Coordinates of C-alpha atoms (C1' of nucleotides) in Angstrom, one line a residue:
Chain A
M59 CA 6.5 -36.7 22.6
A60 CA 2.9 -35.4 22.8
K61 CA 3.4 -33.7 26.0
K62 CA 0.3 -32.0 27.5
R63 CA 0.4 -28.3 27.7
E64 CA 2.0 -27.5 31.0
K65 CA -0.2 -26.0 33.7
G66 CA -0.2 -22.3 33.7
K67 CA 0.7 -22.0 30.0
S68 CA -2.7 -21.8 28.7
F69 CA -4.5 -18.5 28.9
P70 CA -8.1 -17.6 29.8
P71 CA -10.1 -17.1 26.6
Q72 CA -11.0 -13.5 27.6
W73 CA -7.4 -12.5 27.2
Q74 CA -7.7 -13.0 23.5
A75 CA -10.0 -10.0 23.3
L76 CA -8.2 -7.8 25.9
W77 CA -4.5 -8.5 25.2
A78 CA -4.0 -6.5 22.0
E79 CA -6.3 -3.8 23.3
R80 CA -4.3 -3.4 26.5
L81 CA -1.0 -3.4 24.6
I82 CA -2.1 -0.8 22.1
A83 CA -3.6 1.5 24.7
W84 CA -0.3 1.3 26.5
H85 CA 1.7 2.0 23.3
R86 CA -0.3 5.1 22.6
V87 CA 0.9 6.6 25.8
A88 CA 4.4 5.1 26.3
G89 CA 5.5 3.4 23.1
R90 CA 7.9 4.5 20.3
R91 CA 5.6 6.0 17.7
T92 CA 7.9 8.0 15.4
L93 CA 10.8 5.8 14.3
P94 CA 12.2 6.7 10.9
W95 CA 10.9 3.5 9.3
H96 CA 7.3 4.1 10.5
T97 CA 5.9 4.3 7.0
R98 CA 3.8 2.1 4.8
D99 CA 6.6 1.7 2.2
P100 CA 7.4 -2.1 2.2
Y101 CA 10.9 -1.4 0.9
R102 CA 11.8 0.8 3.9
I103 CA 10.1 -1.5 6.4
W104 CA 12.0 -4.5 5.0
L105 CA 15.3 -2.6 5.1
S106 CA 14.7 -1.6 8.7
E107 CA 13.7 -5.0 9.8
V108 CA 16.8 -6.6 8.4
M109 CA 19.0 -4.0 10.0
L110 CA 17.2 -4.4 13.3
Q111 CA 18.0 -8.2 13.4
Q112 CA 20.1 -8.6 16.6
T113 CA 20.8 -4.9 16.5
Q114 CA 19.3 -2.1 18.6
V115 CA 17.4 0.9 17.4
P116 CA 19.9 3.6 18.2
T117 CA 22.6 1.7 16.3
V118 CA 20.4 1.2 13.3
I119 CA 19.1 4.8 12.8
P120 CA 22.1 6.4 11.2
Y121 CA 22.7 3.4 8.9
Y122 CA 19.1 3.3 7.9
E123 CA 19.1 7.0 7.1
R124 CA 22.2 6.7 4.9
F125 CA 20.7 3.7 3.1
V126 CA 17.4 5.3 2.2
A127 CA 19.2 8.5 1.2
T128 CA 21.6 6.6 -1.1
W129 CA 19.1 4.0 -2.4
P130 CA 15.5 5.4 -2.0
T131 CA 13.9 2.4 -3.8
V132 CA 14.4 -1.3 -4.0
E133 CA 15.2 -0.8 -7.7
A134 CA 18.1 1.5 -6.8
L135 CA 19.4 -0.9 -4.2
A136 CA 19.2 -3.8 -6.7
A137 CA 21.1 -1.8 -9.2
A138 CA 23.9 -0.8 -6.8
P139 CA 27.2 -2.7 -6.7
L140 CA 27.4 -5.2 -3.9
E141 CA 30.6 -3.5 -2.8
A142 CA 28.8 -0.2 -2.3
V143 CA 26.2 -1.9 -0.1
L144 CA 28.8 -3.6 2.0
A145 CA 30.7 -0.4 2.4
A146 CA 27.5 1.3 3.6
W147 CA 26.8 -1.6 6.0
S148 CA 30.3 -1.8 7.4
G149 CA 30.3 -1.3 11.2
L150 CA 26.8 -2.6 11.5
G151 CA 27.9 -6.3 11.8
Y152 CA 26.5 -9.6 10.6
Y153 CA 27.6 -8.8 7.0
A154 CA 25.7 -11.8 5.6
R155 CA 22.7 -9.5 6.1
A156 CA 24.1 -7.0 3.6
R157 CA 24.8 -9.7 1.0
N158 CA 21.4 -11.2 1.5
L159 CA 19.8 -7.8 1.3
H160 CA 21.4 -7.0 -2.0
R161 CA 20.5 -10.4 -3.4
A162 CA 16.9 -10.1 -2.1
A163 CA 16.5 -6.7 -3.7
Q164 CA 17.4 -8.2 -7.1
Q165 CA 15.0 -11.0 -6.5
I166 CA 12.2 -8.6 -5.6
V167 CA 12.7 -6.5 -8.7
R168 CA 12.9 -9.5 -11.0
A169 CA 10.2 -11.7 -9.5
W170 CA 7.8 -9.2 -8.0
G171 CA 8.3 -6.4 -10.4
G172 CA 6.9 -3.6 -8.3
T173 CA 4.1 -5.4 -6.6
W174 CA 4.5 -6.4 -3.0
P175 CA 3.1 -9.6 -1.7
R176 CA 1.1 -9.4 1.5
D177 CA 1.8 -13.0 2.4
P178 CA 4.6 -13.5 4.9
D179 CA 5.4 -16.9 3.3
A180 CA 6.3 -15.1 0.1
W181 CA 8.6 -12.7 1.9
A182 CA 10.2 -15.6 3.8
Q183 CA 11.5 -16.9 0.5
L184 CA 13.9 -14.0 0.3
P185 CA 17.4 -14.5 1.6
G186 CA 17.8 -12.9 5.1
V187 CA 14.1 -12.9 5.7
G188 CA 12.9 -15.5 8.2
R189 CA 9.6 -16.1 9.8
S190 CA 9.6 -13.3 12.3
T191 CA 11.0 -10.7 9.9
A192 CA 8.5 -11.7 7.2
A193 CA 5.7 -11.3 9.7
A194 CA 6.8 -8.0 10.9
I195 CA 7.1 -6.6 7.4
C196 CA 3.6 -7.7 6.4
A197 CA 2.1 -6.6 9.7
F198 CA 3.6 -3.1 9.4
A199 CA 3.1 -2.6 5.7
F200 CA -0.2 -4.3 5.0
G201 CA -1.8 -5.2 8.4
T202 CA -1.4 -8.9 7.7
R203 CA -2.3 -10.9 10.7
A204 CA 1.0 -12.6 11.3
A205 CA 2.8 -13.1 14.5
I206 CA 6.4 -12.1 15.3
L207 CA 8.6 -13.9 17.7
D208 CA 11.7 -11.9 18.3
G209 CA 13.7 -11.6 21.5
N210 CA 11.3 -9.1 23.0
V211 CA 8.2 -11.1 22.4
E212 CA 10.0 -14.3 23.6
R213 CA 10.9 -12.6 26.9
V214 CA 7.5 -11.2 27.4
L215 CA 5.7 -14.5 26.8
V216 CA 8.2 -16.5 28.8
R217 CA 7.5 -14.3 31.8
L218 CA 3.8 -14.1 31.2
F219 CA 3.5 -17.8 31.4
G220 CA 6.3 -18.4 33.9
I221 CA 8.2 -20.7 31.6
A222 CA 11.3 -21.8 33.4
T223 CA 12.7 -24.1 30.8
P224 CA 16.3 -23.0 29.9
L225 CA 16.4 -21.4 26.4
P226 CA 16.9 -22.0 23.6
D227 CA 14.5 -24.9 23.5
T228 CA 12.7 -26.2 20.4
A229 CA 9.5 -27.2 22.2
V230 CA 9.2 -23.9 24.0
K231 CA 9.9 -22.1 20.8
R232 CA 7.0 -24.0 19.1
Q233 CA 4.7 -23.2 22.0
L234 CA 5.6 -19.5 22.0
W235 CA 4.8 -19.3 18.2
Q236 CA 1.4 -20.8 18.9
I237 CA 0.7 -18.4 21.8
A238 CA 1.9 -15.4 19.7
E239 CA -0.5 -16.4 17.0
A240 CA -3.4 -17.0 19.4
L241 CA -2.9 -13.5 20.9
L242 CA -3.1 -11.6 17.5
P243 CA -5.9 -9.0 17.3
E244 CA -8.8 -9.7 15.0
S245 CA -8.6 -6.5 13.1
P246 CA -5.9 -6.0 10.4
T247 CA -6.0 -2.3 11.1
A248 CA -4.6 -3.0 14.6
M249 CA -1.7 -5.0 13.4
P250 CA 0.9 -2.3 12.8
E251 CA 0.5 -0.7 16.2
Y252 CA 0.0 -4.0 17.9
T253 CA 3.3 -5.3 16.5
Q254 CA 5.2 -2.2 17.5
A255 CA 3.6 -2.4 20.9
Q256 CA 4.8 -5.9 21.6
M257 CA 8.4 -4.9 20.6
D258 CA 8.2 -1.8 22.7
L259 CA 6.8 -3.6 25.8
G260 CA 9.9 -5.9 25.6
A261 CA 12.3 -3.1 24.9
L262 CA 11.0 -0.5 27.4
V263 CA 9.2 -2.3 30.2
C264 CA 9.7 -6.1 30.1
T265 CA 13.4 -5.6 29.9
R266 CA 16.1 -8.2 30.6
G267 CA 17.7 -7.7 34.0
I268 CA 15.2 -5.9 36.2
P269 CA 11.9 -5.3 34.4
N270 CA 9.7 -2.3 35.1
C271 CA 6.7 -4.4 36.2
A272 CA 5.1 -1.3 37.9
Y273 CA 4.6 0.2 34.4
C274 CA 3.5 -3.0 32.7
P275 CA 0.0 -3.0 31.3
V276 CA -0.3 -6.7 31.6
A277 CA 1.3 -7.4 34.9
Q278 CA -2.0 -8.6 36.3
W279 CA -1.8 -11.6 34.0
C280 CA 1.9 -12.3 34.4
T281 CA 2.8 -15.5 36.2
A282 CA 6.4 -14.5 36.7
Y283 CA 5.3 -11.2 38.3
A284 CA 2.9 -13.0 40.5
V285 CA 5.5 -15.4 41.7
G286 CA 8.2 -12.8 41.9
I287 CA 10.6 -14.3 39.4
A288 CA 10.3 -12.0 36.4
A289 CA 13.9 -10.9 36.7
A290 CA 15.1 -14.5 36.7
L291 CA 13.4 -15.3 33.4
P292 CA 14.0 -16.4 30.8
Q293 CA 16.5 -19.0 32.0
R294 CA 19.3 -19.6 29.6
K295 CA 21.3 -22.7 28.8
A296 CA 25.0 -22.3 29.6
R297 CA 27.0 -21.2 26.6
A298 CA 30.2 -22.7 25.5
P299 CA 33.2 -20.7 26.4
V300 CA 34.3 -18.3 23.7
P301 CA 37.4 -19.5 22.0
E302 CA 40.3 -17.2 21.4
I303 CA 41.8 -16.9 18.0
D304 CA 45.1 -15.4 17.0
W305 CA 45.3 -13.8 13.6
T306 CA 48.5 -12.4 12.1
L307 CA 47.6 -10.0 9.3
R308 CA 50.1 -8.4 7.0
A309 CA 50.2 -4.8 6.0
Y310 CA 52.3 -4.8 2.8
R311 CA 53.2 -1.2 2.4
C312 CA 54.4 0.4 -0.8
G313 CA 55.0 4.1 -0.1
T314 CA 51.7 5.2 1.5
R315 CA 49.7 2.4 0.0
Y316 CA 48.7 -0.9 1.5
W317 CA 47.7 -4.2 -0.1
W318 CA 44.0 -5.1 0.6
V319 CA 42.1 -8.3 -0.1
Q320 CA 38.5 -9.1 0.1
R321 CA 37.4 -11.6 2.7
P322 CA 35.6 -14.8 1.6
N323 CA 31.8 -14.6 1.9
Q324 CA 31.8 -17.4 4.4
G325 CA 33.2 -16.6 7.8
I326 CA 34.0 -13.6 9.8
W327 CA 33.7 -10.2 8.0
G328 CA 32.5 -12.0 4.9
G329 CA 32.8 -9.9 1.8
L330 CA 34.6 -7.0 3.5
W331 CA 38.0 -5.6 2.5
A332 CA 40.7 -6.4 5.0
L333 CA 44.4 -6.9 5.3
P334 CA 45.6 -10.4 4.2
H335 CA 46.4 -13.2 6.6
A336 CA 50.1 -14.1 6.9
D337 CA 49.5 -17.4 5.1
E338 CA 47.9 -15.7 2.0
P339 CA 50.0 -15.0 -1.0
P340 CA 51.8 -11.7 -0.9
P341 CA 51.5 -9.1 -3.7
P342 CA 54.2 -9.3 -6.4
G343 CA 57.6 -8.2 -5.3
S344 CA 60.1 -9.0 -2.6
W345 CA 59.0 -8.2 0.9
Q346 CA 60.6 -7.9 4.3
R347 CA 59.1 -7.7 7.7
A348 CA 59.5 -4.2 9.2
S349 CA 57.4 -4.1 12.4
S350 CA 54.7 -5.7 14.3
E351 CA 51.8 -4.3 16.3
A352 CA 49.2 -6.1 18.5
L353 CA 45.7 -4.7 18.3
P354 CA 43.4 -4.6 21.3
A355 CA 41.5 -7.8 21.7
H356 CA 38.3 -7.7 19.7
R357 CA 35.2 -9.6 20.9
L358 CA 32.7 -11.1 18.5
T359 CA 29.8 -13.1 19.8
H360 CA 31.4 -16.4 19.4
R361 CA 35.1 -15.6 19.2
R362 CA 37.7 -13.5 20.9
L363 CA 40.1 -12.2 18.2
R364 CA 43.6 -11.2 19.0
I365 CA 45.0 -9.6 15.9
T366 CA 48.7 -8.8 15.2
I367 CA 49.5 -6.7 12.2
E368 CA 52.9 -7.1 10.7
E369 CA 54.1 -4.3 8.5
W370 CA 56.1 -5.5 5.5
T371 CA 58.0 -3.2 3.1
T372 CA 59.8 -3.5 -0.2
P373 CA 62.5 -1.4 -1.8
A374 CA 60.9 1.7 -3.2
H375 CA 62.0 1.0 -6.8
L376 CA 59.9 -2.1 -6.9
C377 CA 56.7 -0.3 -6.2
Y378 CA 56.4 1.7 -9.4
D379 CA 54.3 -0.8 -11.1
C380 CA 52.2 -1.7 -8.1
E381 CA 48.9 -2.6 -9.6
S382 CA 45.7 -4.0 -8.3
S383 CA 44.6 -7.4 -9.5
T384 CA 41.9 -9.9 -8.8
Q385 CA 43.8 -11.0 -5.8
G386 CA 43.8 -7.6 -4.1
R387 CA 44.2 -3.8 -4.4
W388 CA 46.6 -1.2 -3.5
A389 CA 45.2 1.8 -1.6
T390 CA 46.0 4.2 1.2
A391 CA 44.5 3.6 4.6
R392 CA 42.2 6.6 4.0
E393 CA 41.0 5.2 0.7
A394 CA 40.4 1.8 2.3
L395 CA 38.4 3.3 5.1
A396 CA 35.9 4.6 2.5
W397 CA 35.3 1.0 1.3
G398 CA 34.2 0.1 4.8
L399 CA 36.6 -2.0 6.9
P400 CA 35.8 -4.3 9.9
R401 CA 35.9 -2.4 13.1
P402 CA 39.4 -3.3 14.4
L403 CA 41.0 -2.7 11.0
A404 CA 39.1 0.6 10.7
A405 CA 40.6 1.7 14.0
W406 CA 44.1 0.6 12.7
A407 CA 43.6 2.4 9.4
E408 CA 42.6 5.6 11.2
T409 CA 46.0 5.7 12.7
R410 CA 47.6 5.4 9.3
A411 CA 45.3 7.7 7.5
V412 CA 47.4 10.8 7.1
S413 CA 45.4 13.8 6.0
Chain B
dC177 C1' 20.3 -28.5 14.7
dA178 C1' 23.9 -26.5 17.2
dG179 C1' 27.0 -23.3 15.8
dA180 C1' 28.3 -19.3 13.0
dC181 C1' 27.8 -14.7 12.4
dG182 C1' 29.5 -8.2 14.6
dT183 C1' 29.1 -4.6 17.2
dG184 C1' 27.8 -1.8 21.1
dG185 C1' 25.6 -1.2 25.5
dC186 C1' 24.7 -2.5 30.1
dC187 C1' 26.0 -3.7 34.9
Chain C
dT11 C1' 36.0 -6.7 34.0
dG12 C1' 33.7 -10.0 31.3
dG13 C1' 29.4 -12.1 30.5
dC14 C1' 25.1 -11.3 28.6
dC15 C1' 22.2 -9.9 25.1
dA16 C1' 19.8 -7.0 21.1
dA17 C1' 13.6 -6.2 16.0
dG18 C1' 17.3 -13.6 13.8
dT19 C1' 18.7 -16.2 9.9
dC20 C1' 21.3 -19.6 7.7
dT21 C1' 23.5 -24.0 7.3

DNA sequence: CAGACGTGGCC
DNA sequence: TGGCCAAGTCT
């Protein structure tokens, strides 16, 4: 609809020169300068960026450390069984990231063969790497002049220009990408620190809720600050109410072992091991319901899960030939915990994991 | 393209 | 408490 750029959303040309300088100077004093993935190794940077999608730094650190200890190179990761990768990822959430990471590792080894492209567009071909992640990887690893637009940058820019449009909004998003690119420093050598500085400004100063404008290096340019509405931005569209789902899962128990099945890749907890739903086929044998237990309600972003676990048992003599199959596996709760279970089931398994 | 996709932290 | 959101991407 060829709308003119709204008033107040263009920036004085002199900012172009000062913006990055100001952010970097601030970052030298107040930024996060020693995170574990602050390296030039593209593999580690890529790994960290994927883990950090929608996930905060303190949550990621232990997972990241375990991953690089287990798989120090992209070749090692590519050679690992997907199941081991999912197990190491369990608890971190958004499990499609782990499946994509593993698939991407194999693509990197096969297609790139040890040379890393410096072009974000090449990275963005990989599963699980979008525009912002690709830009971050290339900026950190190679100094490529590419703009990121994550939640931090979005919040900073929306406040800076006093954009009151409720988000998400496609037109605003497009505009923010343009601004982010226009604000890039000229020098590639500045890119790694500049990119980190933007993220840190959003994470440490221009926070959601009440921002710390008193410590903001660019407050003098900030429209929201000038107008006194920084805390009210960004505006958000109302979200649809979160539906509740009731799941009845079955714990078929044979002695101390339970029957586990792998969840379909599409959907909640995709690829992880879990207890089967009540409507899934039972393992061979005759089973009878023994008990039932309601788990504490579990909140996902888009669902509220109420899980009931029914324990089913079978006469002991039928269990002698309990064998795993392509349908599922027999294992104790303790053994299953090592595969990596979804959070609520891990909590349940803990109570069954006799030492 | 709006909705799916986890978990933990914050107030 | 419950709603909101975090270094987003995929379909």
